[in-house]
PDB file of C-alpha atoms in Angstrom:
ATOM      1  CA  MET A   1     -35.674  -5.253  41.733  1.00 48.00           C
ATOM      2  CA  ASN A   2     -37.073  -8.232  39.790  1.00 53.00           C
ATOM      3  CA  THR A   3     -37.662  -4.965  37.170  1.00 57.00           C
ATOM      4  CA  PHE A   4     -34.179  -4.457  37.418  1.00 51.00           C
ATOM      5  CA  ASP A   5     -32.020  -7.707  36.901  1.00 55.00           C
ATOM      6  CA  GLY A   6     -34.708  -8.199  34.411  1.00 55.00           C
ATOM      7  CA  ASN A   7     -33.453  -5.319  32.216  1.00 60.00           C
ATOM      8  CA  MET A   8     -29.752  -6.296  32.841  1.00 61.00           C
ATOM      9  CA  TYR A   9     -30.113  -9.566  31.595  1.00 58.00           C
ATOM     10  CA  GLU A  10     -31.747  -7.906  28.465  1.00 63.00           C
ATOM     11  CA  GLU A  11     -29.196  -5.765  27.997  1.00 64.00           C
ATOM     12  CA  SER A  12     -26.369  -8.494  27.988  1.00 68.00           C
ATOM     13  CA  THR A  13     -28.247 -10.719  26.698  1.00 73.00           C
ATOM     14  CA  SER A  14     -28.350  -8.169  23.167  1.00 71.00           C
ATOM     15  CA  SER A  15     -24.967  -6.858  23.821  1.00 75.00           C
ATOM     16  CA  MET A  16     -23.684 -10.950  23.685  1.00 78.00           C
ATOM     17  CA  ALA A  17     -25.756 -11.243  20.073  1.00 76.00           C
ATOM     18  CA  TRP A  18     -24.094  -7.993  18.731  1.00 79.00           C
ATOM     19  CA  GLY A  19     -20.514  -9.100  20.272  1.00 78.00           C
ATOM     20  CA  ARG A  20     -21.309 -12.494  18.416  1.00 82.00           C
ATOM     21  CA  MET A  21     -22.623 -10.937  15.274  1.00 84.00           C
ATOM     22  CA  SER A  22     -19.746  -8.270  15.033  1.00 83.00           C
ATOM     23  CA  LEU A  23     -17.711 -11.182  15.602  1.00 86.00           C
ATOM     24  CA  LYS A  24     -18.929 -13.570  12.622  1.00 86.00           C
ATOM     25  CA  VAL A  25     -18.673 -10.465  10.416  1.00 87.00           C
ATOM     26  CA  ASN A  26     -14.918  -9.472  10.765  1.00 87.00           C
ATOM     27  CA  SER A  27     -14.129 -12.951  10.269  1.00 89.00           C
ATOM     28  CA  ARG A  28     -15.994 -13.577   7.454  1.00 90.00           C
ATOM     29  CA  PHE A  29     -14.660 -10.293   5.980  1.00 86.00           C
ATOM     30  CA  GLN A  30     -10.614 -11.717   7.065  1.00 89.00           C
ATOM     31  CA  HIS A  31     -11.272 -14.719   5.077  1.00 89.00           C
ATOM     32  CA  PHE A  32     -12.617 -12.308   2.160  1.00 88.00           C
ATOM     33  CA  LEU A  33      -9.197 -10.530   2.598  1.00 90.00           C
ATOM     34  CA  ASP A  34      -6.754 -13.827   2.902  1.00 90.00           C
ATOM     35  CA  LYS A  35      -8.434 -15.230  -0.397  1.00 91.00           C
ATOM     36  CA  ALA A  36      -7.833 -12.047  -2.132  1.00 91.00           C
ATOM     37  CA  THR A  37      -4.614 -12.036  -0.694  1.00 90.00           C
ATOM     38  CA  PRO A  38      -3.045 -13.718  -4.185  1.00 92.00           C
ATOM     39  CA  HIS A  39      -5.168 -12.463  -7.130  1.00 93.00           C
ATOM     40  CA  THR A  40      -2.910  -8.351  -7.119  1.00 93.00           C
ATOM     41  CA  ALA A  41      -4.057  -8.290 -10.889  1.00 95.00           C
ATOM     42  CA  PRO A  42      -8.080  -8.500 -10.119  1.00 95.00           C
ATOM     43  CA  ARG A  43      -7.313  -6.409  -6.369  1.00 95.00           C
ATOM     44  CA  TRP A  44      -6.115  -3.542  -8.476  1.00 96.00           C
ATOM     45  CA  PHE A  45      -9.017  -3.370 -11.075  1.00 97.00           C
ATOM     46  CA  ALA A  46     -11.515  -3.651  -8.342  1.00 96.00           C
ATOM     47  CA  PHE A  47      -9.413  -0.281  -6.849  1.00 96.00           C
ATOM     48  CA  LEU A  48      -9.409   1.452 -10.408  1.00 97.00           C
ATOM     49  CA  ALA A  49     -13.324   1.055  -9.949  1.00 97.00           C
ATOM     50  CA  VAL A  50     -13.490   2.302  -7.177  1.00 97.00           C
ATOM     51  CA  VAL A  51     -11.379   5.368  -7.808  1.00 97.00           C
ATOM     52  CA  ILE A  52     -14.145   5.699 -10.950  1.00 97.00           C
ATOM     53  CA  ILE A  53     -16.938   5.049  -9.347  1.00 97.00           C
ATOM     54  CA  TYR A  54     -15.425   8.343  -6.851  1.00 97.00           C
ATOM     55  CA  ALA A  55     -14.534  10.196  -9.483  1.00 96.00           C
ATOM     56  CA  VAL A  56     -17.831  10.423 -11.263  1.00 96.00           C
ATOM     57  CA  ARG A  57     -19.534  11.084  -8.087  1.00 96.00           C
ATOM     58  CA  VAL A  58     -17.778  13.980  -7.237  1.00 95.00           C
ATOM     59  CA  ALA A  59     -17.506  15.782 -10.568  1.00 94.00           C
ATOM     60  CA  TYR A  60     -21.510  15.299 -10.505  1.00 95.00           C
ATOM     61  CA  LEU A  61     -21.043  16.707  -7.670  1.00 94.00           C
ATOM     62  CA  LYS A  62     -19.130  19.723  -8.003  1.00 93.00           C
ATOM     63  CA  GLY A  63     -18.308  19.986  -4.658  1.00 92.00           C
ATOM     64  CA  PHE A  64     -16.330  17.980  -1.943  1.00 95.00           C
ATOM     65  CA  TYR A  65     -13.166  19.097  -3.324  1.00 95.00           C
ATOM     66  CA  ILE A  66     -11.277  19.332   0.822  1.00 94.00           C
ATOM     67  CA  VAL A  67     -12.280  16.190   0.823  1.00 96.00           C
ATOM     68  CA  THR A  68     -10.338  15.093  -2.274  1.00 96.00           C
ATOM     69  CA  TYR A  69      -7.168  17.339  -0.809  1.00 96.00           C
ATOM     70  CA  GLY A  70      -7.754  14.749   2.579  1.00 96.00           C
ATOM     71  CA  LEU A  71      -8.077  11.996   0.348  1.00 96.00           C
ATOM     72  CA  GLY A  72      -4.890  12.758  -2.437  1.00 96.00           C
ATOM     73  CA  ILE A  73      -2.456  14.011   1.041  1.00 96.00           C
ATOM     74  CA  TYR A  74      -3.357  10.885   2.419  1.00 97.00           C
ATOM     75  CA  LEU A  75      -2.834   8.857  -0.843  1.00 96.00           C
ATOM     76  CA  LEU A  76       0.335  10.277  -1.140  1.00 95.00           C
ATOM     77  CA  ASN A  77       2.127   9.472   2.218  1.00 95.00           C
ATOM     78  CA  ARG A  78       0.752   6.029   1.230  1.00 95.00           C
ATOM     79  CA  LEU A  79       2.913   5.862  -1.447  1.00 94.00           C
ATOM     80  CA  ILE A  80       6.065   7.428   0.501  1.00 93.00           C
ATOM     81  CA  GLY A  81       5.369   4.388   2.625  1.00 91.00           C
ATOM     82  CA  PHE A  82       5.495   1.574   0.083  1.00 91.00           C
ATOM     83  CA  LEU A  83       8.165   3.382  -2.112  1.00 90.00           C
ATOM     84  CA  SER A  84      10.497   3.175   1.483  1.00 87.00           C
ATOM     85  CA  PRO A  85      12.650   0.695   2.660  1.00 84.00           C
ATOM     86  CA  MET A  86      11.319  -1.093   5.810  1.00 81.00           C
ATOM     87  CA  VAL A  87      15.262  -0.557   7.216  1.00 77.00           C
ATOM     88  CA  ASP A  88      16.187   3.235   6.481  1.00 72.00           C
ATOM     89  CA  PRO A  89      20.017   2.907   5.308  1.00 69.00           C
ATOM     90  CA  GLU A  90      20.538   6.831   7.146  1.00 68.00           C
ATOM     91  CA  MET A  91      19.381   4.866  10.552  1.00 68.00           C
ATOM     92  CA  GLU A  92      20.875   1.194  10.258  1.00 62.00           C
ATOM     93  CA  GLY A  93      23.470   1.168   7.237  1.00 55.00           C
ATOM     94  CA  PRO A  94      22.681  -0.360   4.050  1.00 51.00           C
ATOM     95  CA  GLY A  95      19.665  -2.614   3.789  1.00 50.00           C
ATOM     96  CA  LEU A  96      20.679  -3.727   0.114  1.00 51.00           C
ATOM     97  CA  PRO A  97      23.242  -4.634  -1.560  1.00 53.00           C
ATOM     98  CA  THR A  98      25.715  -2.152  -2.906  1.00 51.00           C
ATOM     99  CA  SER A  99      28.264  -4.905  -5.057  1.00 53.00           C
ATOM    100  CA  ALA A 100      28.332  -7.912  -6.176  1.00 51.00           C
ATOM    101  CA  ASP A 101      30.229  -9.252  -3.446  1.00 53.00           C
ATOM    102  CA  GLN A 102      27.526  -9.218  -0.777  1.00 53.00           C
ATOM    103  CA  GLU A 103      24.587 -11.088  -0.120  1.00 56.00           C
ATOM    104  CA  PHE A 104      21.612 -11.106  -2.029  1.00 50.00           C
ATOM    105  CA  LYS A 105      19.154  -9.545   0.465  1.00 63.00           C
ATOM    106  CA  PRO A 106      15.589  -8.181  -0.997  1.00 68.00           C
ATOM    107  CA  PHE A 107      13.801  -5.447  -1.606  1.00 71.00           C
ATOM    108  CA  VAL A 108      11.521  -5.064   1.983  1.00 79.00           C
ATOM    109  CA  ARG A 109       8.920  -2.802   1.808  1.00 82.00           C
ATOM    110  CA  ARG A 110       8.032  -0.274   5.197  1.00 85.00           C
ATOM    111  CA  LEU A 111       4.382  -0.844   3.660  1.00 90.00           C
ATOM    112  CA  PRO A 112       3.503  -3.920   1.860  1.00 91.00           C
ATOM    113  CA  GLU A 113       1.784  -3.789  -1.221  1.00 93.00           C
ATOM    114  CA  PHE A 114      -1.434  -5.690   0.232  1.00 94.00           C
ATOM    115  CA  LYS A 115      -1.757  -3.097   3.030  1.00 94.00           C
ATOM    116  CA  PHE A 116      -0.808  -0.604   0.502  1.00 95.00           C
ATOM    117  CA  TRP A 117      -3.523  -1.607  -1.653  1.00 96.00           C
ATOM    118  CA  TYR A 118      -6.046  -2.138   1.276  1.00 96.00           C
ATOM    119  CA  SER A 119      -5.610   1.189   2.834  1.00 96.00           C
ATOM    120  CA  CYS A 120      -6.081   3.150  -0.535  1.00 96.00           C
ATOM    121  CA  THR A 121      -9.425   0.923  -1.223  1.00 96.00           C
ATOM    122  CA  LYS A 122     -10.479   2.059   2.025  1.00 96.00           C
ATOM    123  CA  ALA A 123      -9.474   5.310   1.926  1.00 97.00           C
ATOM    124  CA  PHE A 124     -11.334   5.943  -1.418  1.00 97.00           C
ATOM    125  CA  CYS A 125     -14.506   4.166   0.477  1.00 96.00           C
ATOM    126  CA  ILE A 126     -14.364   6.420   3.227  1.00 96.00           C
ATOM    127  CA  ALA A 127     -14.363   9.433   1.349  1.00 96.00           C
ATOM    128  CA  PHE A 128     -17.100   8.380  -0.826  1.00 96.00           C
ATOM    129  CA  CYS A 129     -19.792   7.555   1.670  1.00 96.00           C
ATOM    130  CA  MET A 130     -18.659  11.577   3.106  1.00 96.00           C
ATOM    131  CA  THR A 131     -20.024  12.761  -0.504  1.00 95.00           C
ATOM    132  CA  PHE A 132     -23.440  12.230   1.271  1.00 95.00           C
ATOM    133  CA  PHE A 133     -22.855  14.058   3.986  1.00 94.00           C
ATOM    134  CA  SER A 134     -23.206  17.960   3.611  1.00 92.00           C
ATOM    135  CA  PHE A 135     -21.129  19.414   6.310  1.00 92.00           C
ATOM    136  CA  PHE A 136     -18.030  18.069   4.268  1.00 94.00           C
ATOM    137  CA  ASP A 137     -18.600  19.988   1.597  1.00 93.00           C
ATOM    138  CA  VAL A 138     -16.665  23.059   2.777  1.00 91.00           C
ATOM    139  CA  PRO A 139     -16.721  26.073  -0.164  1.00 91.00           C
ATOM    140  CA  VAL A 140     -12.869  26.172  -1.645  1.00 91.00           C
ATOM    141  CA  PHE A 141     -11.280  27.638  -4.678  1.00 92.00           C
ATOM    142  CA  TRP A 142     -10.152  23.817  -6.204  1.00 92.00           C
ATOM    143  CA  PRO A 143      -7.455  25.213  -8.717  1.00 93.00           C
ATOM    144  CA  ILE A 144      -4.993  25.750  -5.375  1.00 94.00           C
ATOM    145  CA  LEU A 145      -5.512  22.898  -3.828  1.00 93.00           C
ATOM    146  CA  LEU A 146      -5.036  20.980  -6.899  1.00 94.00           C
ATOM    147  CA  MET A 147      -1.906  23.379  -7.733  1.00 96.00           C
ATOM    148  CA  TYR A 148      -0.514  22.492  -4.000  1.00 95.00           C
ATOM    149  CA  TRP A 149      -1.430  18.877  -4.158  1.00 95.00           C
ATOM    150  CA  VAL A 150       0.571  18.736  -7.264  1.00 96.00           C
ATOM    151  CA  VAL A 151       3.872  20.732  -5.742  1.00 96.00           C
ATOM    152  CA  LEU A 152       3.453  18.909  -2.934  1.00 95.00           C
ATOM    153  CA  PHE A 153       3.589  15.613  -4.752  1.00 95.00           C
ATOM    154  CA  PHE A 154       6.639  16.802  -6.749  1.00 96.00           C
ATOM    155  CA  ILE A 155       8.413  17.975  -3.711  1.00 96.00           C
ATOM    156  CA  THR A 156       8.022  14.211  -2.432  1.00 94.00           C
ATOM    157  CA  MET A 157       8.435  12.555  -5.294  1.00 93.00           C
ATOM    158  CA  LYS A 158      12.029  14.245  -5.966  1.00 94.00           C
ATOM    159  CA  ARG A 159      12.775  13.724  -2.162  1.00 92.00           C
ATOM    160  CA  GLN A 160      12.642  10.223  -2.457  1.00 90.00           C
ATOM    161  CA  ILE A 161      14.392   9.462  -5.856  1.00 90.00           C
ATOM    162  CA  ARG A 162      17.577  11.360  -4.167  1.00 90.00           C
ATOM    163  CA  HIS A 163      17.231   8.721  -1.635  1.00 85.00           C
ATOM    164  CA  MET A 164      16.917   6.241  -3.534  1.00 84.00           C
ATOM    165  CA  ILE A 165      20.158   7.246  -5.943  1.00 87.00           C
ATOM    166  CA  LYS A 166      22.261   7.639  -2.455  1.00 84.00           C
ATOM    167  CA  HIS A 167      21.496   4.736  -1.247  1.00 78.00           C
ATOM    168  CA  ARG A 168      21.491   2.030  -4.613  1.00 80.00           C
ATOM    169  CA  TYR A 169      18.253   1.108  -3.974  1.00 77.00           C
ATOM    170  CA  LEU A 170      15.201   0.024  -6.214  1.00 76.00           C
ATOM    171  CA  PRO A 171      11.534   0.017  -4.622  1.00 75.00           C
ATOM    172  CA  PHE A 172      11.299  -3.619  -6.275  1.00 70.00           C
ATOM    173  CA  SER A 173      13.218  -6.593  -6.206  1.00 61.00           C
ATOM    174  CA  MET A 174      14.165  -8.657  -9.424  1.00 55.00           C
ATOM    175  CA  GLY A 175      15.124 -11.980  -7.705  1.00 51.00           C
ATOM    176  CA  LYS A 176      18.838 -12.713  -6.999  1.00 50.00           C
ATOM    177  CA  GLN A 177      21.709 -12.695  -9.757  1.00 48.00           C
ATOM    178  CA  THR A 178      22.970 -15.364 -11.248  1.00 47.00           C
ATOM    179  CA  TYR A 179      26.381 -16.002 -12.575  1.00 43.00           C
ATOM    180  CA  LYS A 180      27.235 -18.017 -15.757  1.00 50.00           C
ATOM    181  CA  GLN A 181      30.379 -20.069 -15.693  1.00 52.00           C
ATOM    182  CA  LYS A 182      33.347 -18.910 -18.111  1.00 49.00           C
ATOM    183  CA  PRO A 183      34.090 -21.372 -20.474  1.00 52.00           C
ATOM    184  CA  GLY A 184      37.649 -22.267 -19.260  1.00 52.00           C
ATOM    185  CA  GLY A 185      36.213 -22.571 -15.790  1.00 49.00           C
ATOM    186  CA  ALA A 186      36.518 -25.475 -13.381  1.00 47.00           C
ATOM    187  CA  ASP A 187      34.307 -27.887 -15.209  1.00 50.00           C
ATOM    188  CA  GLY A 188      36.936 -27.165 -18.357  1.00 47.00           C
ATOM    189  CA  LYS A 189      40.001 -27.732 -16.465  1.00 48.00           C
ATOM    190  CA  GLY A 190      37.997 -30.910 -15.452  1.00 46.00           C
ATOM    191  CA  LYS A 191      37.140 -32.180 -18.797  1.00 47.00           C
ATOM    192  CA  ASP A 192      40.500 -31.476 -20.247  1.00 48.00           C
ATOM    193  CA  LYS A 193      42.215 -33.741 -17.190  1.00 47.00           C
ATOM    194  CA  LYS A 194      40.572 -36.399 -17.951  1.00 46.00           C
ATOM    195  CA  THR A 195      41.067 -36.112 -22.129  1.00 46.00           C
ATOM    196  CA  LYS A 196      44.972 -36.280 -21.385  1.00 46.00           C
ATOM    197  CA  ALA A 197      44.638 -39.085 -19.615  1.00 46.00           C
ATOM    198  CA  GLY A 198      42.573 -41.086 -21.705  1.00 48.00           C
ATOM    199  CA  SER A 199      45.309 -40.140 -24.465  1.00 47.00           C
ATOM    200  CA  GLU A 200      47.949 -41.078 -22.010  1.00 46.00           C
TER     201      GLU A 200
END
């Protein structure tokens, strides 16, 4: 009984220590992400560096094309979420104004920019780690995969562009539109009245 209790105590202690360590690591990683959120340009430069490293790795190994194809499909899915509005106009009506008389509403993405960057960067890192395991290197004829992905990309983007044209929205916001007051407006009339009153 004493030996059994001792083993249970050691297991519980080790699990508590592991839980504390994982919680500490997660909190530090989340703190790093929070600090990196406003720095858009450096984040995307870092993403470009990750893409180049992965491309060099795949070109050097001359393999893992099925991993790259799956990565491309995932990135295409993320891109569609990044370009799509949070509220689908076909399901819940227009989310953006279609005339100057309507209230200004900024474009709200289904997938925010930071989550888009984070998911793409994480996908490349996971794919890079997969290149160290040979059982992921399935022999395929890569030109067919490339051609199929290009066709799928053009079909998907064509459908997305048609959706934008149909519902009259752009996947970005340029700020609220302001209108300049005409010279013969209310202020001009007020000044004319004051001038006449002074002359009389």
